[in-house]
PDB file of C-alpha atoms in Angstrom:
ATOM      1  CA  MET A 104     131.784  40.564 101.018  1.00 59.00           C
ATOM      2  CA  ASP A 105     129.980  43.183 102.325  1.00 73.00           C
ATOM      3  CA  LYS A 106     129.723  46.550 100.464  1.00 77.00           C
ATOM      4  CA  GLY A 107     131.631  49.330 102.089  1.00 75.00           C
ATOM      5  CA  PHE A 108     133.319  46.681 104.412  1.00 80.00           C
ATOM      6  CA  GLU A 109     135.284  45.305 101.922  1.00 78.00           C
ATOM      7  CA  LYS A 110     138.815  46.469 103.571  1.00 80.00           C
ATOM      8  CA  GLU A 111     137.787  46.135 107.516  1.00 83.00           C
ATOM      9  CA  ARG A 112     139.301  43.062 108.738  1.00 86.00           C
ATOM     10  CA  PHE A 113     137.214  40.453 110.840  1.00 86.00           C
ATOM     11  CA  GLU A 114     136.923  39.917 114.817  1.00 87.00           C
ATOM     12  CA  SER A 115     135.603  37.340 117.245  1.00 89.00           C
ATOM     13  CA  VAL A 116     133.185  37.234 119.532  1.00 89.00           C
ATOM     14  CA  SER A 117     132.330  34.466 121.977  1.00 92.00           C
ATOM     15  CA  LEU A 118     128.918  33.713 121.906  1.00 91.00           C
ATOM     16  CA  LYS A 119     127.033  30.916 123.354  1.00 95.00           C
ATOM     17  CA  THR A 120     125.887  27.173 120.884  1.00 95.00           C
ATOM     18  CA  SER A 121     122.425  28.268 122.089  1.00 96.00           C
ATOM     19  CA  VAL A 122     122.495  31.803 120.649  1.00 94.00           C
ATOM     20  CA  VAL A 123     125.077  31.423 117.431  1.00 94.00           C
ATOM     21  CA  LYS A 124     122.583  28.683 116.302  1.00 96.00           C
ATOM     22  CA  LYS A 125     119.513  31.214 116.521  1.00 95.00           C
ATOM     23  CA  PHE A 126     121.648  34.262 114.966  1.00 93.00           C
ATOM     24  CA  ASN A 127     122.667  32.258 111.977  1.00 93.00           C
ATOM     25  CA  ASN A 128     118.928  31.260 111.154  1.00 94.00           C
ATOM     26  CA  TYR A 129     118.280  34.517 111.561  1.00 92.00           C
ATOM     27  CA  CYS A 130     121.175  35.747 108.934  1.00 92.00           C
ATOM     28  CA  ARG A 131     119.928  33.018 106.962  1.00 93.00           C
ATOM     29  CA  LYS A 132     116.357  34.354 106.857  1.00 92.00           C
ATOM     30  CA  MET A 133     117.430  38.089 106.342  1.00 88.00           C
ATOM     31  CA  SER A 134     119.732  36.464 103.290  1.00 90.00           C
ATOM     32  CA  MET A 135     122.611  38.770 104.910  1.00 89.00           C
ATOM     33  CA  SER A 136     125.659  38.305 106.119  1.00 90.00           C
ATOM     34  CA  LYS A 137     126.295  37.713 109.756  1.00 90.00           C
ATOM     35  CA  SER A 138     128.280  41.135 110.201  1.00 90.00           C
ATOM     36  CA  MET A 139     125.642  42.681 108.095  1.00 90.00           C
ATOM     37  CA  THR A 140     122.747  41.583 109.686  1.00 92.00           C
ATOM     38  CA  LEU A 141     124.408  42.412 113.481  1.00 91.00           C
ATOM     39  CA  LEU A 142     124.848  46.006 112.192  1.00 91.00           C
ATOM     40  CA  LEU A 143     121.356  46.288 110.379  1.00 91.00           C
ATOM     41  CA  MET A 144     119.889  45.130 114.258  1.00 90.00           C
ATOM     42  CA  LEU A 145     122.244  47.686 115.942  1.00 90.00           C
ATOM     43  CA  GLU A 146     121.259  50.654 113.779  1.00 90.00           C
ATOM     44  CA  PHE A 147     117.714  49.611 114.454  1.00 87.00           C
ATOM     45  CA  PHE A 148     117.924  49.850 118.083  1.00 84.00           C
ATOM     46  CA  ASP A 149     120.157  53.246 117.989  1.00 86.00           C
ATOM     47  CA  GLU A 150     117.744  54.953 115.658  1.00 85.00           C
ATOM     48  CA  ASN A 151     114.059  53.940 117.276  1.00 77.00           C
ATOM     49  CA  GLY A 152     115.881  54.378 120.780  1.00 76.00           C
ATOM     50  CA  ILE A 153     114.605  51.215 121.639  1.00 76.00           C
ATOM     51  CA  SER A 154     116.211  49.391 124.181  1.00 77.00           C
ATOM     52  CA  PRO A 155     116.337  44.756 123.920  1.00 76.00           C
ATOM     53  CA  ALA A 156     115.977  44.532 127.960  1.00 79.00           C
ATOM     54  CA  GLU A 157     113.044  46.838 127.852  1.00 73.00           C
ATOM     55  CA  SER A 158     109.148  45.204 126.740  1.00 72.00           C
ATOM     56  CA  MET A 159     107.263  46.743 124.110  1.00 68.00           C
ATOM     57  CA  GLY A 160     103.821  46.005 125.635  1.00 68.00           C
ATOM     58  CA  PRO A 161     101.399  46.020 123.314  1.00 66.00           C
ATOM     59  CA  LYS A 162     102.452  44.571 119.477  1.00 67.00           C
ATOM     60  CA  MET A 163     103.115  47.278 117.201  1.00 71.00           C
ATOM     61  CA  GLN A 164     100.064  46.320 115.163  1.00 72.00           C
ATOM     62  CA  THR A 165      98.131  47.116 118.110  1.00 78.00           C
ATOM     63  CA  LEU A 166     100.237  50.200 117.949  1.00 78.00           C
ATOM     64  CA  GLU A 167      99.381  51.114 114.795  1.00 82.00           C
ATOM     65  CA  ASN A 168      95.778  50.665 115.136  1.00 82.00           C
ATOM     66  CA  LEU A 169      95.629  53.171 117.581  1.00 81.00           C
ATOM     67  CA  ILE A 170      97.491  55.548 116.104  1.00 87.00           C
ATOM     68  CA  LYS A 171      94.632  54.763 113.355  1.00 89.00           C
ATOM     69  CA  LYS A 172      92.029  55.609 115.798  1.00 88.00           C
ATOM     70  CA  ARG A 173      93.449  58.746 116.961  1.00 90.00           C
ATOM     71  CA  MET A 174      94.245  59.967 113.916  1.00 92.00           C
ATOM     72  CA  ASN A 175      90.820  59.742 113.207  1.00 90.00           C
ATOM     73  CA  GLY A 176      89.461  61.250 116.299  1.00 90.00           C
ATOM     74  CA  VAL A 177      91.619  64.247 115.098  1.00 92.00           C
ATOM     75  CA  ILE A 178      89.954  64.261 111.801  1.00 93.00           C
ATOM     76  CA  ALA A 179      86.461  64.433 113.366  1.00 92.00           C
ATOM     77  CA  ILE A 180      87.547  67.417 115.267  1.00 92.00           C
ATOM     78  CA  LEU A 181      88.590  69.038 112.465  1.00 91.00           C
ATOM     79  CA  LYS A 182      85.667  68.499 110.485  1.00 90.00           C
ATOM     80  CA  ASP A 183      83.259  69.656 113.333  1.00 90.00           C
ATOM     81  CA  ILE A 184      85.332  72.640 113.957  1.00 88.00           C
ATOM     82  CA  GLU A 185      85.085  73.810 110.275  1.00 86.00           C
ATOM     83  CA  LYS A 186      81.691  72.945 109.610  1.00 84.00           C
ATOM     84  CA  ASN A 187      80.482  74.608 113.276  1.00 86.00           C
ATOM     85  CA  GLN A 188      82.689  77.297 113.395  1.00 84.00           C
ATOM     86  CA  THR A 189      85.152  78.395 110.651  1.00 85.00           C
ATOM     87  CA  LYS A 190      82.555  77.960 107.744  1.00 83.00           C
ATOM     88  CA  PRO A 191      79.574  79.844 109.111  1.00 83.00           C
ATOM     89  CA  THR A 192      82.559  82.683 110.538  1.00 86.00           C
ATOM     90  CA  VAL A 193      83.809  83.350 106.658  1.00 85.00           C
ATOM     91  CA  ALA A 194      80.007  83.278 105.902  1.00 85.00           C
ATOM     92  CA  MET A 195      79.416  86.553 107.728  1.00 85.00           C
ATOM     93  CA  MET A 196      82.488  87.750 107.175  1.00 86.00           C
ATOM     94  CA  GLN A 197      81.580  87.591 103.357  1.00 86.00           C
ATOM     95  CA  SER A 198      78.392  88.990 104.061  1.00 86.00           C
ATOM     96  CA  LEU A 199      79.856  91.754 106.509  1.00 83.00           C
ATOM     97  CA  PHE A 200      82.221  92.711 103.157  1.00 82.00           C
ATOM     98  CA  GLU A 201      79.758  92.808 100.445  1.00 80.00           C
ATOM     99  CA  GLU A 202      77.015  94.578 102.328  1.00 75.00           C
ATOM    100  CA  ALA A 203      80.036  97.662 102.898  1.00 68.00           C
ATOM    101  CA  VAL A 204      80.662  97.356  99.594  1.00 64.00           C
ATOM    102  CA  THR A 205      76.838  97.648  98.125  1.00 63.00           C
ATOM    103  CA  LYS A 206      76.252 100.489 100.868  1.00 60.00           C
ATOM    104  CA  GLN A 207      79.400 103.196  99.580  1.00 58.00           C
ATOM    105  CA  PRO A 208      79.702 103.717  95.355  1.00 56.00           C
ATOM    106  CA  LEU A 209      82.770 102.951  94.469  1.00 56.00           C
ATOM    107  CA  ILE A 210      83.215 106.108  91.903  1.00 64.00           C
ATOM    108  CA  LEU A 211      82.219 109.423  93.373  1.00 63.00           C
ATOM    109  CA  GLU A 212      79.824 110.616  90.783  1.00 60.00           C
ATOM    110  CA  LYS A 213      78.833 114.558  90.716  1.00 61.00           C
ATOM    111  CA  LYS A 214      75.112 115.202  91.860  1.00 62.00           C
ATOM    112  CA  ASN A 215      72.869 117.936  89.723  1.00 57.00           C
ATOM    113  CA  VAL A 216      72.159 120.515  92.335  1.00 54.00           C
ATOM    114  CA  GLU A 217      69.371 121.643  89.932  1.00 57.00           C
ATOM    115  CA  LYS A 218      66.142 119.722  89.508  1.00 61.00           C
ATOM    116  CA  ASN A 219      65.674 118.265  85.840  1.00 63.00           C
ATOM    117  CA  GLN A 220      65.234 121.903  84.452  1.00 62.00           C
ATOM    118  CA  PRO A 221      65.591 122.343  80.908  1.00 62.00           C
ATOM    119  CA  LYS A 222      68.951 123.786  79.586  1.00 66.00           C
ATOM    120  CA  PHE A 223      66.844 125.292  76.512  1.00 67.00           C
ATOM    121  CA  ILE A 224      64.065 127.965  76.479  1.00 68.00           C
ATOM    122  CA  GLU A 225      61.371 127.594  73.817  1.00 69.00           C
ATOM    123  CA  ARG A 226      60.349 130.966  72.885  1.00 70.00           C
ATOM    124  CA  ASN A 227      57.342 131.760  71.431  1.00 71.00           C
ATOM    125  CA  ASN A 228      57.292 132.694  68.187  1.00 65.00           C
ATOM    126  CA  SER A 229      54.511 135.056  68.665  1.00 58.00           C
ATOM    127  CA  LYS A 230      55.458 138.664  69.058  1.00 55.00           C
ATOM    128  CA  SER A 231      53.180 140.236  71.742  1.00 51.00           C
TER     129      SER A 231
END
């Protein structure tokens, strides 16, 4: 029995003999019941927005290779942007900030107004 569908009853569908043979072979390949195989097929078409009447065009493998090439192109563009734009800009910004930091003192210091005048005065021991 199919899981989740045990209590449902069976209905019949009229199909041509050649179609039934192909479908039975496909169900055997999938190792699933006919109901589950058909349900899986219907869900696949619904989820992917594919119509069985429309052509898929190139095969999926060709599409996958095309997508991989496009992704590699996007990665190359991002690496080029990083190398030629982002890193030099960051380096310039860092150098500007480093210059700003070195020019301005971080702590305000009191500057001596007096020019190295001694704090004590020597007296001559001689009496004059």
